Short mmCIF file of C-alpha atoms and ligand atoms in Angstrom, two decimals:
data_model
loop_
_atom_site.label_atom_id
_atom_site.label_comp_id
_atom_site.label_asym_id
_atom_site.label_seq_id
_atom_site.Cartn_x
_atom_site.Cartn_y
_atom_site.Cartn_z
CA MET H 1 77.46 96.21 128.91
CA PRO H 2 80.76 96.38 130.76
CA ILE H 3 82.25 99.78 131.23
CA PHE H 4 86.01 100.03 131.07
CA PRO H 5 87.55 103.50 131.23
CA GLU H 6 90.23 103.84 128.58
CA SER H 7 93.00 105.37 130.71
CA LEU H 8 93.54 106.52 134.26
CA PRO H 9 92.74 110.23 133.70
CA THR H 10 89.75 109.07 131.71
CA ALA H 11 88.70 106.86 134.57
CA GLY H 12 88.33 109.86 136.89
CA ALA H 13 86.25 111.86 134.45
CA VAL H 14 84.06 108.93 133.47
CA LEU H 15 83.56 107.93 137.09
CA ALA H 16 82.47 111.44 138.08
CA ALA H 17 79.95 111.50 135.23
CA LEU H 18 78.71 108.05 136.17
CA VAL H 19 78.15 109.08 139.76
CA VAL H 20 75.94 111.95 138.53
CA LEU H 21 74.05 109.53 136.28
CA GLY H 22 73.76 107.11 139.17
CA LEU H 23 72.16 109.74 141.36
CA LEU H 24 69.79 110.82 138.60
CA PHE H 25 68.67 107.32 137.72
CA ARG H 26 68.70 105.63 141.12
CA PRO H 27 66.41 102.58 141.10
CA LYS H 28 63.19 103.02 143.06
CA ARG H 29 63.72 101.85 146.66
CA ASN H 30 60.77 99.50 146.90
CA ALA H 31 61.10 97.94 143.46
CA ARG H 32 61.49 94.17 143.47
CA LEU H 33 64.27 93.74 140.99
CA PRO H 34 65.82 90.31 140.34
CA PRO H 35 68.63 89.36 142.75
CA GLY H 36 72.29 90.16 142.14
CA PRO H 37 75.62 90.47 143.95
CA PRO H 38 76.03 93.14 146.65
CA GLN H 39 76.43 96.64 145.23
CA ASP H 40 77.80 100.03 146.29
CA PRO H 41 75.60 103.03 146.89
CA VAL H 42 75.22 105.27 143.80
CA ILE H 43 77.68 103.43 141.53
CA GLY H 44 75.93 100.07 141.93
CA HIS H 45 77.98 97.16 140.57
CA LEU H 46 80.52 99.34 138.77
CA ARG H 47 83.42 98.16 140.96
CA SER H 48 82.54 94.49 140.68
CA MET H 49 81.97 94.35 136.92
CA PRO H 50 84.44 91.85 135.44
CA ALA H 51 86.82 93.18 132.80
CA THR H 52 87.75 89.72 131.49
CA LYS H 53 86.05 86.31 131.43
CA ILE H 54 82.74 88.11 131.75
CA ALA H 55 80.52 85.17 130.77
CA ASP H 56 82.33 82.85 133.21
CA THR H 57 81.97 85.36 136.04
CA TYR H 58 78.25 85.84 135.34
CA HIS H 59 77.87 82.06 135.28
CA ASN H 60 79.55 81.75 138.68
CA TRP H 61 77.38 84.54 140.08
CA ALA H 62 74.29 82.80 138.70
CA GLN H 63 75.06 79.74 140.88
CA LYS H 64 74.49 82.00 143.89
CA TYR H 65 71.96 84.58 142.67
CA GLY H 66 69.98 82.59 140.14
CA ASP H 67 69.33 82.45 136.42
CA VAL H 68 67.77 85.93 136.25
CA MET H 69 70.22 88.40 137.70
CA HIS H 70 70.09 92.16 138.02
CA LEU H 71 73.19 94.32 137.87
CA GLN H 72 73.00 98.07 138.36
CA LEU H 73 75.34 100.51 136.70
CA PRO H 74 74.86 104.26 136.89
CA GLY H 75 71.91 105.07 134.66
CA VAL H 76 71.39 101.55 133.34
CA SER H 77 70.06 98.21 134.57
CA PHE H 78 71.53 94.98 133.23
CA ILE H 79 69.58 91.74 133.30
CA VAL H 80 71.68 88.60 132.79
CA LEU H 81 69.77 85.46 131.81
CA GLY H 82 71.60 82.29 132.79
CA SER H 83 69.19 79.56 131.68
CA HIS H 84 67.65 78.48 128.38
CA ASP H 85 64.14 78.71 129.87
CA ALA H 86 64.53 82.31 131.04
CA ALA H 87 66.16 83.37 127.75
CA VAL H 88 63.40 81.75 125.69
CA GLU H 89 60.63 83.12 127.91
CA LEU H 90 61.84 86.72 127.69
CA LEU H 91 63.78 87.06 124.43
CA GLU H 92 61.64 84.71 122.36
CA LYS H 93 58.11 84.53 123.77
CA ARG H 94 58.14 88.21 124.76
CA SER H 95 60.17 89.19 121.73
CA ALA H 96 57.76 92.06 120.95
CA ILE H 97 59.24 94.13 123.80
CA TYR H 98 62.69 92.56 124.25
CA SER H 99 64.17 93.09 120.79
CA ALA H 100 65.67 96.58 120.71
CA ARG H 101 69.45 97.09 120.91
CA PRO H 102 71.54 99.54 122.94
CA LYS H 103 73.12 102.43 121.11
CA PHE H 104 76.50 101.60 119.61
CA ALA H 105 77.67 105.19 119.13
CA LEU H 106 81.30 104.29 118.44
CA TYR H 107 80.36 101.80 115.72
CA GLU H 108 78.10 104.44 114.16
CA LEU H 109 80.98 106.89 114.25
CA MET H 110 83.09 104.38 112.31
CA GLY H 111 80.43 104.00 109.64
CA TRP H 112 78.63 100.88 110.86
CA LYS H 113 75.29 102.69 111.18
CA ASN H 114 73.41 100.37 108.81
CA ILE H 115 74.78 97.08 110.16
CA LEU H 116 71.74 95.13 111.35
CA PRO H 117 73.02 93.89 114.75
CA PHE H 118 73.57 97.53 115.72
CA ILE H 119 70.20 98.90 114.51
CA SER H 120 67.91 99.24 117.50
CA SER H 121 64.27 98.92 116.44
CA GLY H 122 61.51 100.52 114.40
CA GLU H 123 60.89 100.72 110.71
CA ARG H 124 64.56 100.79 109.57
CA PHE H 125 65.24 97.64 111.64
CA ARG H 126 62.25 95.86 110.10
CA ARG H 127 63.30 96.63 106.53
CA HIS H 128 66.91 95.49 107.08
CA ARG H 129 65.78 92.36 108.87
CA GLN H 130 63.27 91.52 106.14
CA ALA H 131 65.80 92.03 103.33
CA LEU H 132 68.34 89.67 104.96
CA GLN H 133 65.96 87.12 106.42
CA THR H 134 63.99 86.55 103.23
CA TYR H 135 67.21 86.10 101.26
CA LEU H 136 69.02 83.74 103.65
CA THR H 137 66.31 81.10 104.14
CA PRO H 138 67.37 77.47 104.76
CA GLU H 139 66.54 76.49 101.16
CA SER H 140 68.14 79.44 99.41
CA SER H 141 71.26 79.37 101.62
CA LEU H 142 71.85 75.80 100.48
CA LEU H 143 70.86 76.31 96.87
CA LYS H 144 72.74 79.53 96.27
CA PHE H 145 75.84 78.99 98.36
CA GLY H 146 76.23 75.24 98.96
CA ASP H 147 78.51 74.79 95.94
CA VAL H 148 80.81 77.67 96.71
CA GLN H 149 81.04 76.52 100.34
CA THR H 150 81.99 73.03 99.17
CA ARG H 151 84.66 74.38 96.79
CA ALA H 152 86.03 76.66 99.51
CA ALA H 153 86.12 73.76 102.01
CA ARG H 154 88.13 71.60 99.58
CA ARG H 155 90.53 74.43 98.90
CA LEU H 156 90.89 74.87 102.67
CA ALA H 157 91.69 71.17 103.25
CA ARG H 158 94.13 71.14 100.33
CA ARG H 159 96.03 74.10 101.72
CA MET H 160 96.04 72.76 105.27
CA ILE H 161 97.66 69.58 103.97
CA ASP H 162 100.07 71.17 101.49
CA GLU H 163 101.30 74.19 103.38
CA GLN H 164 102.74 73.21 106.71
CA PRO H 165 102.97 76.62 108.40
CA GLU H 166 106.16 77.12 110.38
CA ASP H 167 104.31 78.52 113.39
CA LYS H 168 101.92 75.50 113.28
CA GLU H 169 98.93 77.83 113.28
CA TYR H 170 96.18 77.19 110.75
CA GLU H 171 93.90 80.07 111.64
CA ARG H 172 94.86 82.01 108.49
CA TYR H 173 93.45 79.20 106.31
CA LEU H 174 90.23 79.04 108.31
CA SER H 175 90.00 82.80 107.99
CA GLU H 176 90.36 82.59 104.22
CA PHE H 177 87.53 80.04 104.12
CA SER H 178 85.17 82.21 106.16
CA THR H 179 86.06 85.29 104.09
CA THR H 180 85.48 83.42 100.82
CA VAL H 181 81.95 82.41 101.81
CA ALA H 182 81.13 85.82 103.30
CA VAL H 183 82.29 87.77 100.23
CA TYR H 184 80.52 85.45 97.83
CA ALA H 185 77.23 85.74 99.69
CA MET H 186 77.64 89.51 99.83
CA ASN H 187 78.49 90.33 96.20
CA GLY H 188 79.20 87.15 94.26
CA HIS H 189 82.98 87.56 94.17
CA GLU H 190 84.78 84.21 94.56
CA ILE H 191 88.22 84.27 96.17
CA THR H 192 90.64 81.87 94.52
CA SER H 193 93.95 83.49 95.39
CA GLN H 194 95.60 84.41 98.67
CA ASN H 195 96.33 87.86 97.28
CA ASP H 196 92.68 88.69 96.83
CA GLU H 197 91.93 92.16 98.15
CA TYR H 198 89.03 90.91 100.26
CA ILE H 199 91.32 88.79 102.42
CA ALA H 200 93.23 91.85 103.61
CA LEU H 201 89.98 93.81 103.83
CA GLY H 202 88.45 91.08 105.99
CA ASP H 203 91.39 91.25 108.41
CA ALA H 204 91.16 95.03 108.49
CA VAL H 205 87.41 94.90 109.17
CA ALA H 206 88.08 92.53 112.08
CA ARG H 207 90.29 95.27 113.57
CA THR H 208 87.35 97.67 113.67
CA PHE H 209 85.83 95.34 116.27
CA THR H 210 88.92 94.07 118.10
CA GLU H 211 90.70 97.42 118.52
CA THR H 212 87.75 99.48 119.62
CA GLY H 213 87.20 98.44 123.21
CA PRO H 214 84.17 96.74 124.73
CA PRO H 215 81.21 96.77 122.29
CA GLY H 216 78.87 99.58 123.33
CA GLY H 217 80.89 100.19 126.50
CA THR H 218 83.41 102.91 125.58
CA GLY H 219 83.31 106.54 126.69
CA VAL H 220 81.85 107.49 123.29
CA ASP H 221 79.00 105.00 123.69
CA MET H 222 78.11 106.51 127.04
CA PHE H 223 78.60 110.12 125.94
CA PRO H 224 78.22 110.26 122.14
CA PHE H 225 79.23 113.96 122.07
CA LEU H 226 82.80 112.72 122.79
CA GLY H 227 82.83 111.38 119.22
CA SER H 228 84.15 114.66 117.82
CA PHE H 229 86.66 115.26 120.63
CA PRO H 230 90.42 114.67 120.19
CA GLY H 231 91.76 111.34 121.43
CA TRP H 232 93.67 112.88 124.35
CA PHE H 233 90.43 114.22 125.86
CA PRO H 234 89.31 112.08 128.83
CA GLY H 235 86.94 109.36 127.61
CA ALA H 236 87.58 110.13 123.92
CA HIS H 237 90.45 107.69 123.26
CA TYR H 238 88.30 105.31 121.20
CA ALA H 239 86.77 108.19 119.27
CA ALA H 240 90.20 108.79 117.73
CA VAL H 241 90.71 105.06 117.12
CA GLY H 242 87.26 104.86 115.53
CA ARG H 243 87.93 107.82 113.24
CA SER H 244 91.24 106.30 112.14
CA LEU H 245 89.47 103.05 111.20
CA ARG H 246 86.67 104.75 109.29
CA PRO H 247 88.33 104.33 105.84
CA ILE H 248 88.16 100.55 106.33
CA ALA H 249 84.41 100.71 106.90
CA CYS H 250 84.02 103.03 103.87
CA ARG H 251 85.86 100.54 101.66
CA LEU H 252 83.64 97.64 102.75
CA LEU H 253 80.51 99.72 102.33
CA GLU H 254 81.29 101.12 98.89
CA HIS H 255 83.57 98.75 96.97
CA PRO H 256 81.43 95.55 96.89
CA MET H 257 78.38 97.39 95.62
CA ASN H 258 80.41 99.30 93.01
CA GLU H 259 81.70 95.96 91.75
CA VAL H 260 78.20 94.53 91.43
CA ASN H 261 77.00 97.62 89.57
CA GLU H 262 79.91 97.40 87.14
CA GLN H 263 79.19 93.69 86.58
CA ARG H 264 75.51 94.39 86.04
CA ALA H 265 76.41 96.94 83.39
CA ALA H 266 78.68 94.36 81.74
CA GLY H 267 76.12 91.57 82.12
CA THR H 268 78.53 89.43 84.19
CA ALA H 269 77.03 89.70 87.70
CA THR H 270 76.51 86.43 89.56
CA GLU H 271 74.08 85.49 92.33
CA SER H 272 74.57 87.44 95.57
CA PHE H 273 72.67 89.32 98.25
CA LEU H 274 73.58 92.71 96.77
CA LEU H 275 72.62 91.72 93.22
CA HIS H 276 69.32 90.31 94.44
CA GLN H 277 68.45 93.51 96.28
CA LEU H 278 69.56 95.78 93.43
CA GLU H 279 67.32 93.90 91.01
CA ARG H 280 64.25 93.88 93.23
CA ALA H 281 61.41 95.89 91.79
CA ASP H 282 60.22 96.71 95.33
CA ALA H 283 63.48 97.97 96.83
CA LEU H 284 63.37 97.75 100.61
CA LEU H 285 66.56 99.70 101.25
CA ASP H 286 68.01 102.92 99.83
CA LYS H 287 71.58 102.96 98.48
CA GLU H 288 73.32 103.76 101.78
CA GLU H 289 71.21 101.23 103.67
CA LEU H 290 71.91 98.55 101.09
CA GLN H 291 75.65 99.16 101.36
CA GLY H 292 75.25 98.54 105.10
CA ALA H 293 73.16 95.42 104.59
CA GLY H 294 75.82 94.02 102.21
CA ALA H 295 78.52 94.73 104.78
CA THR H 296 76.30 93.03 107.40
CA VAL H 297 76.49 89.77 105.44
CA PHE H 298 80.27 90.06 105.30
CA ILE H 299 80.80 91.01 108.95
CA GLY H 300 78.21 88.56 110.30
CA GLY H 301 79.65 85.69 108.31
CA LYS H 302 83.36 86.24 108.56
CA LEU H 303 84.18 86.52 112.25
CA THR H 304 81.80 84.01 113.81
CA THR H 305 82.49 81.29 111.24
CA LEU H 306 86.24 81.68 111.71
CA SER H 307 85.94 81.55 115.49
CA THR H 308 83.72 78.46 115.38
CA LEU H 309 86.22 76.66 113.15
CA THR H 310 89.09 77.47 115.53
CA VAL H 311 86.99 75.93 118.32
CA PHE H 312 86.59 72.84 116.11
CA LEU H 313 90.35 72.61 115.56
CA LEU H 314 90.98 72.90 119.30
CA ALA H 315 88.41 70.18 120.02
CA MET H 316 90.00 67.82 117.50
CA ILE H 317 93.49 68.25 118.99
CA LEU H 318 92.25 67.70 122.53
CA HIS H 319 89.82 64.89 121.68
CA PRO H 320 91.44 62.54 119.16
CA GLN H 321 88.83 59.86 119.93
CA ALA H 322 86.03 62.10 118.64
CA GLN H 323 88.08 62.86 115.54
CA LEU H 324 88.67 59.18 114.91
CA LYS H 325 85.03 58.25 115.41
CA ALA H 326 83.86 60.88 112.91
CA GLN H 327 86.48 59.68 110.41
CA GLU H 328 85.42 56.06 110.81
CA GLU H 329 81.84 57.10 110.12
CA LEU H 330 82.87 59.11 107.05
CA ASP H 331 84.89 56.17 105.70
CA ARG H 332 82.08 53.71 106.39
CA VAL H 333 79.32 55.82 104.81
CA LEU H 334 81.17 57.45 101.93
CA GLY H 335 84.00 55.00 101.38
CA HIS H 336 87.12 56.58 99.97
CA ALA H 337 85.36 57.31 96.74
CA HIS H 338 84.38 60.90 97.21
CA LEU H 339 84.67 63.85 99.54
CA PRO H 340 81.52 64.80 101.44
CA THR H 341 78.92 67.15 100.04
CA LEU H 342 76.08 68.83 101.88
CA ALA H 343 73.76 66.15 100.53
CA ASP H 344 75.60 63.58 102.70
CA ARG H 345 74.80 65.40 105.94
CA LYS H 346 71.70 63.40 106.82
CA ASP H 347 73.65 60.12 106.61
CA LEU H 348 76.37 61.11 109.08
CA PRO H 349 74.83 61.25 112.58
CA TYR H 350 78.10 61.20 114.53
CA LEU H 351 79.53 64.05 112.46
CA GLU H 352 76.30 65.96 113.03
CA ALA H 353 76.63 65.42 116.78
CA LEU H 354 80.26 66.56 116.63
CA VAL H 355 79.29 69.83 114.90
CA GLN H 356 76.49 70.42 117.42
CA GLU H 357 78.98 69.83 120.25
CA VAL H 358 81.40 72.37 118.73
CA TYR H 359 78.57 74.94 118.93
CA ARG H 360 77.80 74.01 122.54
CA TRP H 361 81.28 73.43 123.94
CA ASN H 362 82.52 76.96 123.31
CA PRO H 363 79.86 79.23 121.85
CA VAL H 364 81.71 82.07 120.16
CA LEU H 365 79.28 84.90 120.97
CA GLN H 366 79.45 84.12 124.68
CA LEU H 367 77.05 86.85 125.73
CA GLY H 368 75.22 87.06 122.41
CA ILE H 369 74.40 90.61 121.34
CA PRO H 370 72.54 92.59 124.00
CA HIS H 371 68.79 93.16 123.71
CA VAL H 372 67.02 96.17 125.24
CA LEU H 373 63.58 96.11 126.88
CA ASP H 374 61.11 98.62 125.40
CA SER H 375 58.59 98.78 128.23
CA GLU H 376 58.54 97.74 131.88
CA ASP H 377 57.85 94.03 132.38
CA GLU H 378 57.33 91.53 135.17
CA TYR H 379 58.83 88.05 135.33
CA ARG H 380 58.49 85.53 138.17
CA GLY H 381 57.31 88.42 140.35
CA TRP H 382 60.34 90.61 139.62
CA ARG H 383 60.23 94.01 137.99
CA ILE H 384 62.30 94.24 134.81
CA PRO H 385 62.78 97.95 134.20
CA LYS H 386 62.11 99.64 130.87
CA GLY H 387 65.40 100.31 129.06
CA ALA H 388 67.17 97.40 130.79
CA VAL H 389 69.99 95.89 128.74
CA VAL H 390 69.30 92.16 128.63
CA PHE H 391 72.05 89.63 127.99
CA ALA H 392 71.63 85.91 127.49
CA ASN H 393 74.74 84.32 128.95
CA ILE H 394 75.02 81.87 126.06
CA LYS H 395 78.28 80.39 127.38
CA GLY H 396 76.74 80.04 130.85
CA ILE H 397 73.65 78.35 129.40
CA SER H 398 75.90 75.87 127.57
CA ARG H 399 77.29 74.91 130.99
CA ASP H 400 73.88 74.21 132.57
CA ALA H 401 74.47 70.91 134.40
CA SER H 402 70.72 70.33 134.72
CA ILE H 403 70.57 69.99 130.92
CA TYR H 404 74.05 68.82 129.86
CA THR H 405 75.91 65.99 131.59
CA LYS H 406 79.49 67.01 132.43
CA PRO H 407 78.96 70.27 130.57
CA ASP H 408 82.68 71.15 130.38
CA SER H 409 83.56 68.00 128.49
CA PHE H 410 83.51 67.71 124.69
CA THR H 411 81.13 64.79 124.20
CA PRO H 412 79.31 64.54 120.84
CA GLU H 413 77.70 61.31 122.12
CA ARG H 414 75.40 63.41 124.34
CA PHE H 415 73.28 64.13 121.26
CA LEU H 416 73.05 60.44 120.33
CA SER H 417 72.09 58.96 123.69
CA THR H 418 68.53 57.82 124.49
CA PRO H 419 66.99 60.24 125.10
CA PRO H 420 69.41 62.68 123.48
CA GLU H 421 70.40 65.88 125.25
CA PRO H 422 68.82 68.89 123.53
CA LYS H 423 70.66 70.62 120.69
CA PHE H 424 72.17 73.91 121.76
CA THR H 425 70.01 76.26 119.70
CA ASP H 426 70.97 79.19 121.96
CA VAL H 427 74.21 79.52 119.98
CA PHE H 428 72.34 81.57 117.34
CA GLY H 429 70.36 83.77 119.73
CA TYR H 430 66.67 84.36 120.18
CA GLY H 431 63.34 85.62 118.89
CA ARG H 432 63.15 88.56 116.50
CA ARG H 433 66.90 88.98 116.78
CA VAL H 434 67.89 85.37 116.11
CA CYS H 435 70.91 85.18 113.78
CA VAL H 436 69.77 85.80 110.19
CA GLY H 437 72.81 83.97 108.80
CA ARG H 438 72.41 80.78 110.83
CA HIS H 439 71.54 78.51 107.89
CA LEU H 440 74.40 79.84 105.78
CA ALA H 441 76.76 79.55 108.76
CA ASP H 442 75.66 76.06 109.69
CA ASN H 443 76.11 74.71 106.14
CA GLY H 444 79.54 76.36 105.86
CA ILE H 445 80.76 75.01 109.17
CA TRP H 446 79.42 71.52 108.49
CA ILE H 447 81.03 71.21 105.06
CA ALA H 448 84.36 72.62 106.32
CA VAL H 449 84.39 70.18 109.27
CA ALA H 450 83.31 67.23 107.11
CA THR H 451 85.88 67.93 104.38
CA ILE H 452 88.74 68.47 106.84
CA LEU H 453 87.93 65.28 108.76
CA ALA H 454 87.51 63.21 105.60
CA SER H 455 90.87 64.27 104.21
CA CYS H 456 93.09 65.40 107.10
CA LYS H 457 94.54 64.04 110.31
CA ILE H 458 94.90 66.66 113.01
CA THR H 459 97.47 66.01 115.74
CA ASN H 460 99.34 67.96 118.39
CA ALA H 461 102.25 70.11 117.29
CA LEU H 462 105.51 69.13 119.01
CA ASP H 463 107.75 71.45 120.99
CA LYS H 464 111.52 71.57 120.48
CA ASN H 465 111.97 68.57 122.78
CA GLY H 466 109.54 66.53 120.73
CA SER H 467 106.78 66.66 123.36
CA PRO H 468 103.20 67.33 122.27
CA ILE H 469 102.01 70.90 122.76
CA VAL H 470 98.63 70.80 124.50
CA PRO H 471 96.71 73.94 123.49
CA SER H 472 94.89 75.83 126.19
CA CYS H 473 91.11 76.13 126.23
CA GLU H 474 91.41 79.81 127.10
CA MET H 475 89.14 81.94 124.91
CA THR H 476 89.75 85.54 123.90
CA ASP H 477 87.65 88.24 125.54
CA GLY H 478 85.42 90.48 123.45
CA MET H 479 82.11 90.09 121.66
CA ASP H 480 83.40 87.28 119.45
CA SER H 481 85.44 84.81 121.47
CA HIS H 482 87.79 82.10 120.19
CA PRO H 483 90.83 80.09 121.27
CA ARG H 484 94.23 81.77 120.88
CA ASN H 485 97.28 80.37 119.06
CA VAL H 486 95.97 76.89 118.40
CA LYS H 487 99.01 75.00 117.20
CA CYS H 488 98.70 71.61 115.50
CA VAL H 489 99.99 69.44 112.68
CA VAL H 490 97.77 68.58 109.74
CA THR H 491 98.62 65.69 107.44
CA ALA H 492 96.81 63.89 104.64
CA ARG H 493 94.81 60.84 105.79
CA PHE H 494 95.17 59.13 102.43
CA PRO H 495 98.38 60.33 100.82
CA GLY H 496 97.73 60.61 97.12
CA GLY H 497 94.21 59.29 97.69
CA PHE H 498 91.81 62.17 97.80
CA ASP H 499 91.71 64.77 95.10
CA VAL H 500 90.78 67.66 97.41
C1 HEM S 1 78.65 80.04 113.65
C2 HEM S 1 78.39 81.20 113.12
C3 HEM S 1 77.46 82.19 113.76
C4 HEM S 1 77.06 82.30 115.07
C5 HEM S 1 77.46 81.43 116.25
C6 HEM S 1 76.16 83.43 115.14
C7 HEM S 1 75.53 83.83 116.29
C8 HEM S 1 74.70 84.94 116.38
C9 HEM S 1 74.08 85.41 117.59
C10 HEM S 1 74.20 84.76 118.96
C11 HEM S 1 73.41 86.53 117.28
C12 HEM S 1 72.63 87.42 118.26
C13 HEM S 1 71.18 86.99 118.30
C14 HEM S 1 70.40 87.75 119.34
O1 HEM S 1 70.56 88.96 119.49
O2 HEM S 1 69.59 87.11 120.06
C15 HEM S 1 73.59 86.78 115.88
C16 HEM S 1 73.03 87.82 115.19
C17 HEM S 1 73.27 88.07 113.87
N1 HEM S 1 73.97 87.27 112.98
FE1 HEM S 1 74.91 85.58 113.39
N2 HEM S 1 76.04 83.97 113.89
C18 HEM S 1 76.81 83.25 113.02
C19 HEM S 1 76.95 83.44 111.66
C20 HEM S 1 76.36 84.44 110.95
C21 HEM S 1 76.45 84.60 109.52
C22 HEM S 1 77.14 83.66 108.53
C23 HEM S 1 75.81 85.75 109.20
C24 HEM S 1 75.67 86.28 107.80
C25 HEM S 1 74.66 86.78 107.29
C26 HEM S 1 75.27 86.29 110.45
C27 HEM S 1 74.53 87.45 110.58
C28 HEM S 1 73.96 87.90 111.75
C29 HEM S 1 73.21 89.14 111.85
C30 HEM S 1 72.96 90.13 110.74
C31 HEM S 1 72.77 89.24 113.18
C32 HEM S 1 71.96 90.35 113.81
C33 HEM S 1 70.48 90.06 113.73
C34 HEM S 1 69.69 91.18 114.35
O3 HEM S 1 70.23 91.98 115.11
O4 HEM S 1 68.47 91.26 114.07
N3 HEM S 1 75.63 85.47 111.48
N4 HEM S 1 74.37 85.79 115.33
#
């Protein structure tokens, strides 16, 4: 995980500590580790670690050093996997030893201790995983949440058409959609108004991830004792930020479950993950753990779905031909009689290919979530050290020219050619850690895309001279990556036609 000191004085202190760690944990001289870029004595690759565009840099390095790359930081080995085959071989086939997580001390400090992606391994991990995985199966995701996703998608399209935002940015509507589905799956609450408390809470929760530095890479993550130090202390800047954001985590942990308990008492509770777990005779999780598991559904669902939909919007502005083709298919198959439902999915192959291409073109978790190796391993003759932090470069894998023709281009047709190029399953991760919400996410994204394309026309916004604004493909840095400031104009395709 990248290490970025939080300020200049901090940099000195952190560097000194890292040098000591580097000396203590120097790799064995004769070990055959996988190749990697040249490194410095003691501090390894610390100086060359990219601070921005990390996945792109790793991808470029992989062209020279290969699809299994070793990077050494003081005290920790990183392995970066740059091909689907290597990622599947290690993270999926050898999942038994490649499924732990690094310690996310800052997130724990904020209150995110029981959030599944940040639980390392062992019995607590298994119980959380089981509770979520057995609830969010393909069948139950569709059955329990398909209707609310469809209603939320129609509300989204209606608002995109009706409310022409002055800044030409539609992200807030996409965000409301992703929050609606995430809250409903968590505790059965359905958002129908923009003033709903969960909308503001969702934005606040996003801040706990966007304002807290590189995930797992702050001073507090390296030296957890810094967690109780004041923010001015070298390396402890994010400890203070984390403490200030703690009330947000508390609210998300406590409020949804309190609501479900009140509704249960009143006999008005509706289907949700929390209700289901509370009513299980064989409770897997205690109260505090269950609060965390509920928040996991919310966090997992909200950010990634929003980011994926902003990628979709960007693709539609830049590739009007793909938009048109999907709309022609929708019109041909459904006529103008009704808006799509999830039951129509199987009859719309071009739309399916378009959604798959959105996943591949700009995967939003570019480096996934890091795995940690439990015991020393060997792969293609290289030693993979115990404790190594293993990243799949999901963005890099999406750019593999040996699998995808012109990988930078947005081309849904690649999945319809004979033979088709393989679907980009890497987008949801691997093995025992594969995304537990992938079926819920996939249905939500499909119905949002289908409903928007059936009812809306998306075109470039115009600047003050009347020229089209071409949005940039630049993605934000951070764990969850998405395009910035996507400006466009959304109009109704059939004025007065569709009752969205
Ligand atoms: C397009 C939307 C989504 C994408 C692209 C996505 C992607 C991913 C990826 C790449 C991982 C890491 C897998 C690994 O470590 O190998 C992950 C993990 C996870 N995702 Fe998703 N996800 C999405 C939506 C959701 C939703 C809707 C939920 C809601 C339940 C969710 C919950 C989780 C959880 C809990 C984990 C951690 C699993 C673990 O550590 O065992 N995700 N996701």
